[in-house]
PDB file of C-alpha atoms in Angstrom:
ATOM      1  CA  MET A 636     -26.256  11.564 -11.368  1.00 55.00           C
ATOM      2  CA  THR A 637     -23.081  13.316 -10.226  1.00 59.00           C
ATOM      3  CA  SER A 638     -24.095  13.086  -6.571  1.00 71.00           C
ATOM      4  CA  LEU A 639     -24.853   9.365  -6.930  1.00 71.00           C
ATOM      5  CA  ARG A 640     -21.456   8.776  -8.498  1.00 69.00           C
ATOM      6  CA  ALA A 641     -19.790  10.739  -5.695  1.00 67.00           C
ATOM      7  CA  LEU A 642     -21.640   8.631  -3.111  1.00 69.00           C
ATOM      8  CA  TYR A 643     -20.562   5.453  -4.891  1.00 63.00           C
ATOM      9  CA  LEU A 644     -16.909   6.544  -5.036  1.00 65.00           C
ATOM     10  CA  ASN A 645     -16.947   7.521  -1.359  1.00 67.00           C
ATOM     11  CA  PHE A 646     -18.480   4.175  -0.421  1.00 64.00           C
ATOM     12  CA  LYS A 647     -15.950   2.317  -2.567  1.00 64.00           C
ATOM     13  CA  ASN A 648     -13.068   4.252  -1.011  1.00 66.00           C
ATOM     14  CA  ASP A 649     -14.301   3.574   2.534  1.00 61.00           C
ATOM     15  CA  PHE A 650     -15.395  -0.048   2.207  1.00 62.00           C
ATOM     16  CA  GLY A 651     -14.174  -1.342  -1.167  1.00 64.00           C
ATOM     17  CA  ASP A 652     -11.138  -3.076   0.316  1.00 67.00           C
ATOM     18  CA  LEU A 653     -12.716  -4.077   3.622  1.00 66.00           C
ATOM     19  CA  LEU A 654     -12.789  -7.687   2.439  1.00 67.00           C
ATOM     20  CA  GLU A 655     -10.224  -9.054  -0.030  1.00 72.00           C
ATOM     21  CA  VAL A 656      -9.387 -12.406  -1.579  1.00 70.00           C
ATOM     22  CA  THR A 657      -6.432 -12.927   0.759  1.00 71.00           C
ATOM     23  CA  ASP A 658      -8.650 -12.580   3.845  1.00 74.00           C
ATOM     24  CA  PHE A 659      -9.862 -16.176   3.446  1.00 77.00           C
ATOM     25  CA  SER A 660      -7.918 -19.430   3.279  1.00 77.00           C
ATOM     26  CA  ILE A 661      -8.059 -21.816   0.303  1.00 83.00           C
ATOM     27  CA  ALA A 662     -10.173 -24.203   2.386  1.00 86.00           C
ATOM     28  CA  THR A 663     -12.691 -21.429   3.063  1.00 85.00           C
ATOM     29  CA  TRP A 664     -12.900 -20.485  -0.619  1.00 85.00           C
ATOM     30  CA  LEU A 665     -13.443 -24.160  -1.538  1.00 90.00           C
ATOM     31  CA  ALA A 666     -16.241 -24.308   1.028  1.00 93.00           C
ATOM     32  CA  PHE A 667     -17.782 -21.161  -0.480  1.00 89.00           C
ATOM     33  CA  GLY A 668     -17.575 -22.759  -3.936  1.00 88.00           C
ATOM     34  CA  ALA A 669     -19.172 -25.993  -2.740  1.00 90.00           C
ATOM     35  CA  GLY A 670     -21.977 -24.048  -1.083  1.00 92.00           C
ATOM     36  CA  LEU A 671     -22.564 -22.006  -4.242  1.00 88.00           C
ATOM     37  CA  GLN A 672     -22.638 -25.210  -6.304  1.00 86.00           C
ATOM     38  CA  LEU A 673     -25.291 -26.701  -4.027  1.00 88.00           C
ATOM     39  CA  LEU A 674     -27.287 -23.478  -4.252  1.00 89.00           C
ATOM     40  CA  THR A 675     -27.218 -23.434  -8.074  1.00 87.00           C
ATOM     41  CA  GLN A 676     -28.238 -27.109  -8.179  1.00 87.00           C
ATOM     42  CA  SER A 677     -31.292 -26.357  -6.049  1.00 88.00           C
ATOM     43  CA  CYS A 678     -32.308 -23.190  -7.920  1.00 88.00           C
ATOM     44  CA  LEU A 679     -31.319 -23.878 -11.537  1.00 85.00           C
ATOM     45  CA  PRO A 680     -31.834 -26.722 -14.014  1.00 87.00           C
ATOM     46  CA  SER A 681     -29.270 -29.467 -13.403  1.00 79.00           C
ATOM     47  CA  GLY A 682     -27.580 -29.032 -16.772  1.00 82.00           C
ATOM     48  CA  LEU A 683     -27.106 -25.320 -16.293  1.00 84.00           C
ATOM     49  CA  SER A 684     -25.763 -25.715 -12.749  1.00 83.00           C
ATOM     50  CA  TYR A 685     -23.042 -28.060 -14.085  1.00 83.00           C
ATOM     51  CA  TRP A 686     -22.141 -25.873 -17.041  1.00 88.00           C
ATOM     52  CA  LEU A 687     -21.702 -22.614 -15.135  1.00 86.00           C
ATOM     53  CA  PRO A 688     -18.527 -23.635 -13.227  1.00 86.00           C
ATOM     54  CA  LEU A 689     -17.159 -25.418 -16.299  1.00 90.00           C
ATOM     55  CA  LEU A 690     -17.653 -22.357 -18.495  1.00 92.00           C
ATOM     56  CA  TYR A 691     -15.944 -20.170 -15.906  1.00 91.00           C
ATOM     57  CA  LEU A 692     -13.018 -22.599 -15.714  1.00 93.00           C
ATOM     58  CA  ILE A 693     -12.704 -22.590 -19.510  1.00 96.00           C
ATOM     59  CA  TYR A 694     -12.747 -18.781 -19.488  1.00 96.00           C
ATOM     60  CA  ARG A 695      -9.977 -18.624 -16.865  1.00 95.00           C
ATOM     61  CA  ILE A 696      -7.780 -21.080 -18.792  1.00 96.00           C
ATOM     62  CA  ALA A 697      -8.313 -19.154 -22.046  1.00 97.00           C
ATOM     63  CA  ARG A 698      -7.536 -15.854 -20.324  1.00 96.00           C
ATOM     64  CA  LEU A 699      -4.349 -17.294 -18.836  1.00 96.00           C
ATOM     65  CA  SER A 700      -3.259 -18.614 -22.225  1.00 96.00           C
ATOM     66  CA  ILE A 701      -3.777 -15.182 -23.831  1.00 96.00           C
ATOM     67  CA  ASP A 702      -1.987 -13.349 -21.013  1.00 95.00           C
ATOM     68  CA  CYS A 703       1.026 -15.663 -21.261  1.00 96.00           C
ATOM     69  CA  ARG A 704       1.447 -14.673 -24.914  1.00 95.00           C
ATOM     70  CA  ARG A 705       1.471 -10.924 -24.246  1.00 95.00           C
ATOM     71  CA  VAL A 706       3.717 -10.572 -21.237  1.00 95.00           C
ATOM     72  CA  PHE A 707       5.116  -6.995 -21.056  1.00 94.00           C
ATOM     73  CA  THR A 708       2.795  -5.861 -23.862  1.00 93.00           C
ATOM     74  CA  GLY A 709      -0.670  -6.553 -22.459  1.00 92.00           C
ATOM     75  CA  THR A 710       0.231  -7.738 -18.964  1.00 93.00           C
ATOM     76  CA  PHE A 711       3.000  -6.702 -16.551  1.00 95.00           C
ATOM     77  CA  THR A 712       3.226  -3.434 -18.472  1.00 95.00           C
ATOM     78  CA  ASN A 713       4.419  -1.449 -15.427  1.00 94.00           C
ATOM     79  CA  VAL A 714       7.723  -3.356 -15.194  1.00 95.00           C
ATOM     80  CA  MET A 715      10.729  -1.015 -15.544  1.00 94.00           C
ATOM     81  CA  PHE A 716      13.623  -2.729 -17.279  1.00 94.00           C
ATOM     82  CA  GLY A 717      17.247  -2.167 -16.406  1.00 89.00           C
ATOM     83  CA  PRO A 718      18.792  -1.063 -13.116  1.00 95.00           C
ATOM     84  CA  TRP A 719      17.292   1.970 -11.393  1.00 94.00           C
ATOM     85  CA  SER A 720      17.983   3.643  -8.081  1.00 93.00           C
ATOM     86  CA  ALA A 721      16.016   6.071  -5.922  1.00 92.00           C
ATOM     87  CA  THR A 722      17.522   9.506  -5.257  1.00 88.00           C
ATOM     88  CA  LEU A 723      16.248  12.495  -3.298  1.00 85.00           C
ATOM     89  CA  PRO A 724      16.933  16.182  -4.004  1.00 77.00           C
ATOM     90  CA  GLU A 725      18.988  18.253  -1.597  1.00 69.00           C
ATOM     91  CA  PRO A 726      17.473  21.380   0.025  1.00 61.00           C
ATOM     92  CA  GLU A 727      18.053  24.405  -2.211  1.00 60.00           C
ATOM     93  CA  GLU A 728      18.617  26.744   0.716  1.00 57.00           C
ATOM     94  CA  PRO A 729      21.584  25.881   2.970  1.00 51.00           C
ATOM     95  CA  SER A 730      19.656  27.304   5.908  1.00 51.00           C
ATOM     96  CA  ALA A 731      16.942  24.682   5.318  1.00 51.00           C
ATOM     97  CA  VAL A 732      19.352  21.824   6.010  1.00 47.00           C
ATOM     98  CA  THR A 733      18.618  20.184   9.367  1.00 46.00           C
ATOM     99  CA  ALA A 734      20.009  17.180  11.184  1.00 43.00           C
ATOM    100  CA  THR A 735      17.777  14.860   9.183  1.00 45.00           C
ATOM    101  CA  SER A 736      16.997  16.710   5.946  1.00 50.00           C
ATOM    102  CA  ASP A 737      19.963  15.136   4.153  1.00 63.00           C
ATOM    103  CA  GLY A 738      18.682  11.567   4.498  1.00 86.00           C
ATOM    104  CA  VAL A 739      15.492   9.572   4.488  1.00 93.00           C
ATOM    105  CA  VAL A 740      13.136   8.381   7.208  1.00 95.00           C
ATOM    106  CA  MET A 741      11.256   5.088   6.909  1.00 96.00           C
ATOM    107  CA  PHE A 742       8.198   4.631   9.098  1.00 97.00           C
ATOM    108  CA  LEU A 743       6.742   1.122   9.373  1.00 97.00           C
ATOM    109  CA  LEU A 744       3.191   1.115  10.729  1.00 96.00           C
ATOM    110  CA  GLY A 745       1.501  -2.179  11.521  1.00 95.00           C
ATOM    111  CA  ALA A 746      -1.858  -3.351  12.823  1.00 93.00           C
ATOM    112  CA  ARG A 747      -3.134  -6.793  13.835  1.00 94.00           C
ATOM    113  CA  ILE A 748      -6.744  -7.918  14.189  1.00 92.00           C
ATOM    114  CA  ASN A 749      -6.899 -10.331  17.109  1.00 94.00           C
ATOM    115  CA  HIS A 750     -10.297 -11.863  16.378  1.00 92.00           C
ATOM    116  CA  PRO A 751     -11.549 -15.021  14.576  1.00 90.00           C
ATOM    117  CA  LEU A 752     -13.777 -12.888  12.336  1.00 87.00           C
ATOM    118  CA  GLY A 753     -10.778 -11.007  10.980  1.00 86.00           C
ATOM    119  CA  LYS A 754     -11.845  -7.876   9.105  1.00 84.00           C
ATOM    120  CA  LEU A 755     -15.441  -8.546  10.120  1.00 85.00           C
ATOM    121  CA  ALA A 756     -14.497  -8.086  13.780  1.00 87.00           C
ATOM    122  CA  PRO A 757     -16.426  -5.406  15.709  1.00 87.00           C
ATOM    123  CA  GLY A 758     -14.928  -1.949  15.177  1.00 85.00           C
ATOM    124  CA  ASN A 759     -12.699  -2.894  12.246  1.00 84.00           C
ATOM    125  CA  ALA A 760     -14.626  -0.788   9.723  1.00 84.00           C
ATOM    126  CA  GLU A 761     -14.156   2.289  11.931  1.00 86.00           C
ATOM    127  CA  ILE A 762     -10.428   1.777  12.460  1.00 86.00           C
ATOM    128  CA  ASP A 763      -9.990   1.096   8.726  1.00 87.00           C
ATOM    129  CA  LYS A 764     -11.454   4.533   7.995  1.00 88.00           C
ATOM    130  CA  VAL A 765      -9.136   6.099  10.607  1.00 89.00           C
ATOM    131  CA  PHE A 766      -6.076   4.693   8.837  1.00 91.00           C
ATOM    132  CA  LYS A 767      -7.319   5.921   5.450  1.00 91.00           C
ATOM    133  CA  ASP A 768      -7.967   9.405   6.839  1.00 92.00           C
ATOM    134  CA  MET A 769      -4.426   9.493   8.234  1.00 94.00           C
ATOM    135  CA  TRP A 770      -2.877   8.818   4.843  1.00 94.00           C
ATOM    136  CA  VAL A 771      -5.207  11.315   3.151  1.00 94.00           C
ATOM    137  CA  GLU A 772      -4.011  13.965   5.602  1.00 95.00           C
ATOM    138  CA  ALA A 773      -0.389  13.037   4.883  1.00 95.00           C
ATOM    139  CA  GLU A 774      -1.018  13.489   1.137  1.00 94.00           C
ATOM    140  CA  LYS A 775      -2.547  16.913   1.713  1.00 93.00           C
ATOM    141  CA  ASN A 776       0.516  18.001   3.705  1.00 94.00           C
ATOM    142  CA  ARG A 777       3.234  16.557   1.468  1.00 92.00           C
ATOM    143  CA  MET A 778       5.287  19.738   1.356  1.00 90.00           C
ATOM    144  CA  LYS A 779       4.720  20.812   4.950  1.00 91.00           C
ATOM    145  CA  TRP A 780       5.501  17.391   6.429  1.00 93.00           C
ATOM    146  CA  SER A 781       8.147  16.317   3.870  1.00 90.00           C
ATOM    147  CA  TYR A 782       6.032  13.255   3.105  1.00 94.00           C
ATOM    148  CA  LEU A 783       7.295  11.177   0.184  1.00 95.00           C
ATOM    149  CA  GLY A 784       4.709   8.409  -0.085  1.00 95.00           C
ATOM    150  CA  ARG A 785       3.842   4.965   1.165  1.00 96.00           C
ATOM    151  CA  SER A 786       3.397   1.387   0.048  1.00 94.00           C
ATOM    152  CA  ALA A 787       0.089  -0.275  -0.583  1.00 92.00           C
ATOM    153  CA  THR A 788      -1.319  -2.316   2.281  1.00 90.00           C
ATOM    154  CA  LEU A 789       0.996  -5.268   2.932  1.00 92.00           C
ATOM    155  CA  TYR A 790      -0.015  -8.527   4.615  1.00 90.00           C
ATOM    156  CA  ASP A 791       1.919 -10.949   6.798  1.00 90.00           C
ATOM    157  CA  ILE A 792       1.024 -14.259   5.141  1.00 84.00           C
ATOM    158  CA  SER A 793       2.816 -16.186   7.907  1.00 87.00           C
ATOM    159  CA  ASP A 794       0.166 -15.094  10.432  1.00 85.00           C
ATOM    160  CA  GLY A 795      -2.110 -18.124  10.600  1.00 82.00           C
ATOM    161  CA  GLU A 796      -4.419 -16.827  13.316  1.00 87.00           C
ATOM    162  CA  GLY A 797      -5.001 -13.081  13.026  1.00 88.00           C
ATOM    163  CA  ILE A 798      -4.692 -10.596  10.157  1.00 89.00           C
ATOM    164  CA  THR A 799      -1.542  -8.461  10.271  1.00 92.00           C
ATOM    165  CA  THR A 800      -1.169  -5.518   7.904  1.00 92.00           C
ATOM    166  CA  PHE A 801       1.688  -3.072   7.341  1.00 94.00           C
ATOM    167  CA  TRP A 802       2.279   0.234   5.606  1.00 96.00           C
ATOM    168  CA  ILE A 803       5.799   1.417   4.776  1.00 97.00           C
ATOM    169  CA  SER A 804       5.993   5.192   4.432  1.00 97.00           C
ATOM    170  CA  TYR A 805       8.895   7.486   3.575  1.00 96.00           C
ATOM    171  CA  TRP A 806       9.642  10.993   4.826  1.00 94.00           C
ATOM    172  CA  LYS A 807      12.424  13.478   4.201  1.00 90.00           C
ATOM    173  CA  ASP A 808      12.985  14.217   7.889  1.00 88.00           C
ATOM    174  CA  LEU A 809      11.853  13.308  11.388  1.00 91.00           C
ATOM    175  CA  LYS A 810      10.258  16.695  11.980  1.00 91.00           C
ATOM    176  CA  GLY A 811       7.659  15.990   9.301  1.00 93.00           C
ATOM    177  CA  LEU A 812       6.956  12.527  10.693  1.00 95.00           C
ATOM    178  CA  GLN A 813       6.425  14.028  14.141  1.00 95.00           C
ATOM    179  CA  ALA A 814       3.948  16.518  12.643  1.00 95.00           C
ATOM    180  CA  PHE A 815       2.067  13.550  11.161  1.00 95.00           C
ATOM    181  CA  ALA A 816       1.992  11.904  14.596  1.00 94.00           C
ATOM    182  CA  THR A 817       0.367  14.981  16.128  1.00 93.00           C
ATOM    183  CA  SER A 818      -2.117  15.550  13.279  1.00 92.00           C
ATOM    184  CA  SER A 819      -5.872  15.547  13.891  1.00 92.00           C
ATOM    185  CA  ALA A 820      -6.542  12.260  12.057  1.00 91.00           C
ATOM    186  CA  HIS A 821      -3.788  10.417  13.922  1.00 92.00           C
ATOM    187  CA  ARG A 822      -4.858  11.905  17.262  1.00 92.00           C
ATOM    188  CA  LEU A 823      -8.448  10.843  16.638  1.00 90.00           C
ATOM    189  CA  GLY A 824      -7.439   7.223  16.100  1.00 90.00           C
ATOM    190  CA  GLN A 825      -4.884   7.282  18.899  1.00 90.00           C
ATOM    191  CA  ASN A 826      -7.357   8.614  21.456  1.00 91.00           C
ATOM    192  CA  ALA A 827     -10.003   6.088  20.416  1.00 89.00           C
ATOM    193  CA  TYR A 828      -7.474   3.259  20.683  1.00 89.00           C
ATOM    194  CA  ARG A 829      -6.335   4.344  24.145  1.00 90.00           C
ATOM    195  CA  LYS A 830      -9.972   4.467  25.271  1.00 89.00           C
ATOM    196  CA  LYS A 831     -10.280   0.774  24.286  1.00 88.00           C
ATOM    197  CA  GLN A 832     -12.785   1.499  21.499  1.00 88.00           C
ATOM    198  CA  PHE A 833     -10.988  -1.105  19.358  1.00 89.00           C
ATOM    199  CA  PRO A 834     -10.327  -3.948  21.825  1.00 90.00           C
ATOM    200  CA  TYR A 835      -9.397  -6.483  19.133  1.00 91.00           C
ATOM    201  CA  MET A 836      -6.823  -4.264  17.409  1.00 92.00           C
ATOM    202  CA  GLY A 837      -3.072  -4.354  18.062  1.00 93.00           C
ATOM    203  CA  ILE A 838      -0.770  -1.558  16.878  1.00 94.00           C
ATOM    204  CA  MET A 839       2.980  -1.322  16.288  1.00 95.00           C
ATOM    205  CA  HIS A 840       5.430   0.945  14.510  1.00 96.00           C
ATOM    206  CA  GLU A 841       9.131   1.178  13.792  1.00 97.00           C
ATOM    207  CA  THR A 842      11.048   4.300  12.731  1.00 97.00           C
ATOM    208  CA  TYR A 843      14.403   4.343  10.952  1.00 96.00           C
ATOM    209  CA  HIS A 844      16.453   7.373   9.966  1.00 94.00           C
ATOM    210  CA  SER A 845      19.250   6.917   7.470  1.00 92.00           C
ATOM    211  CA  PRO A 846      21.430  10.029   7.043  1.00 88.00           C
ATOM    212  CA  LYS A 847      23.016  10.972   3.742  1.00 84.00           C
ATOM    213  CA  GLY A 848      25.535   8.400   2.553  1.00 86.00           C
ATOM    214  CA  SER A 849      24.000   5.610   4.640  1.00 90.00           C
ATOM    215  CA  TRP A 850      21.269   4.294   2.361  1.00 92.00           C
ATOM    216  CA  GLU A 851      20.944   3.078  -1.209  1.00 92.00           C
ATOM    217  CA  THR A 852      18.455   1.269  -3.421  1.00 93.00           C
ATOM    218  CA  ILE A 853      18.419  -0.725  -6.617  1.00 95.00           C
ATOM    219  CA  TYR A 854      15.484  -1.942  -8.725  1.00 96.00           C
ATOM    220  CA  ASP A 855      15.799  -4.161 -11.777  1.00 95.00           C
ATOM    221  CA  ASN A 856      12.909  -5.449 -13.918  1.00 95.00           C
ATOM    222  CA  VAL A 857      10.232  -4.621 -11.335  1.00 95.00           C
ATOM    223  CA  PRO A 858       7.488  -1.985 -11.179  1.00 95.00           C
ATOM    224  CA  PRO A 859       8.145   1.025  -8.916  1.00 94.00           C
ATOM    225  CA  LEU A 860       8.384  -0.303  -5.366  1.00 94.00           C
ATOM    226  CA  GLY A 861       9.364   1.014  -1.959  1.00 94.00           C
ATOM    227  CA  LEU A 862      11.252   4.290  -2.041  1.00 94.00           C
ATOM    228  CA  GLY A 863      11.311   3.970  -5.819  1.00 94.00           C
ATOM    229  CA  LYS A 864       7.551   4.536  -5.790  1.00 94.00           C
ATOM    230  CA  ALA A 865       7.814   7.657  -3.633  1.00 93.00           C
ATOM    231  CA  LYS A 866       7.371  11.178  -5.022  1.00 91.00           C
ATOM    232  CA  TYR A 867       8.726  14.534  -3.901  1.00 88.00           C
ATOM    233  CA  VAL A 868       7.126  17.942  -4.388  1.00 87.00           C
ATOM    234  CA  ILE A 869       8.683  20.087  -7.117  1.00 84.00           C
ATOM    235  CA  GLY A 870       5.990  22.770  -7.163  1.00 82.00           C
ATOM    236  CA  GLU A 871       2.306  23.528  -6.911  1.00 80.00           C
ATOM    237  CA  GLY A 872      -0.244  23.830  -9.685  1.00 74.00           C
ATOM    238  CA  PRO A 873      -3.962  24.526 -10.017  1.00 73.00           C
ATOM    239  CA  ASP A 874      -4.734  20.821  -9.554  1.00 75.00           C
ATOM    240  CA  GLY A 875      -2.448  20.300  -6.562  1.00 79.00           C
ATOM    241  CA  PHE A 876       1.178  19.389  -6.058  1.00 83.00           C
ATOM    242  CA  LYS A 877       3.551  18.741  -8.952  1.00 88.00           C
ATOM    243  CA  LEU A 878       5.494  15.632  -8.048  1.00 89.00           C
ATOM    244  CA  GLY A 879       8.899  14.395  -9.167  1.00 89.00           C
ATOM    245  CA  ASP A 880      10.026  10.789  -9.510  1.00 91.00           C
ATOM    246  CA  THR A 881      12.722   9.411  -7.238  1.00 90.00           C
ATOM    247  CA  LEU A 882      13.794   6.722  -9.723  1.00 92.00           C
ATOM    248  CA  LYS A 883      16.837   7.411 -11.878  1.00 91.00           C
ATOM    249  CA  PRO A 884      18.603   5.021 -14.283  1.00 93.00           C
ATOM    250  CA  ILE A 885      22.022   3.797 -13.143  1.00 92.00           C
ATOM    251  CA  ARG A 886      24.927   1.875 -14.636  1.00 91.00           C
ATOM    252  CA  ILE A 887      24.884  -1.927 -14.397  1.00 88.00           C
ATOM    253  CA  GLN A 888      28.358  -1.729 -12.855  1.00 88.00           C
ATOM    254  CA  SER A 889      27.227   0.568 -10.023  1.00 90.00           C
ATOM    255  CA  THR A 890      28.163  -0.529  -6.502  1.00 91.00           C
ATOM    256  CA  MET A 891      26.510  -0.189  -3.124  1.00 92.00           C
ATOM    257  CA  TYR A 892      28.979   2.481  -2.017  1.00 90.00           C
ATOM    258  CA  GLY A 893      28.621   4.290  -5.324  1.00 89.00           C
ATOM    259  CA  ARG A 894      24.852   4.452  -4.967  1.00 90.00           C
ATOM    260  CA  MET A 895      25.378   5.819  -1.461  1.00 88.00           C
ATOM    261  CA  GLY A 896      27.510   8.563  -2.971  1.00 83.00           C
ATOM    262  CA  ARG A 897      30.598   7.777  -0.954  1.00 80.00           C
ATOM    263  CA  GLU A 898      33.854   5.853  -1.090  1.00 69.00           C
ATOM    264  CA  LYS A 899      34.399   2.555   0.696  1.00 64.00           C
TER     265      LYS A 899
END
């Protein structure tokens, strides 16, 4: 039983998000619904085929009505009220301070599928696993690579032809990001890409380094996002790294310069 569950979890992790709701347009979903309706009419009694979509619609309306009455208690429970700002700890040892250890590095990694089949394009399942392995390796080397975390997969909804995805990751210094770039998982994907094993995939990245006193954040009535969702290592335990939150409450009257920790 345990081995079957492990196989299921591995399969879900590798392929569970291969296809998502946002991968298809509204017109495509309507076509799917019309096709399903025709199928139920041909396979089920006529009365039942009419009632199934109506019952589902009634369920969705009832669920929406209930959710609207319990906002912040039963739904949207991860919203953090009041102004918050992300802060990062300074190195404890002065000798550990480097040219970039007093700031933050943001690494924007993007990929575009240039194929009408989108995520069903040849080779996409393999490259999807490569990306996941890269982030798993970053998690395992949080302390060594000064990795702080990343966003969930983001989509460019303005792309009407291909599928463009992004990941925003945060690092404490450029040295750690460079170590990530030379890691085995990244090298594996990079070599395969250069050998044209993924001909329908396009890749891009942008790197930004903001030294101390040159960046600030503010979050108000939202769940942890961006750098506010990142974590830094405060120690190691039997179950792995002990992580600290970057979010700290701030005064409503705080200013941009104040959050940067400097004068105008």
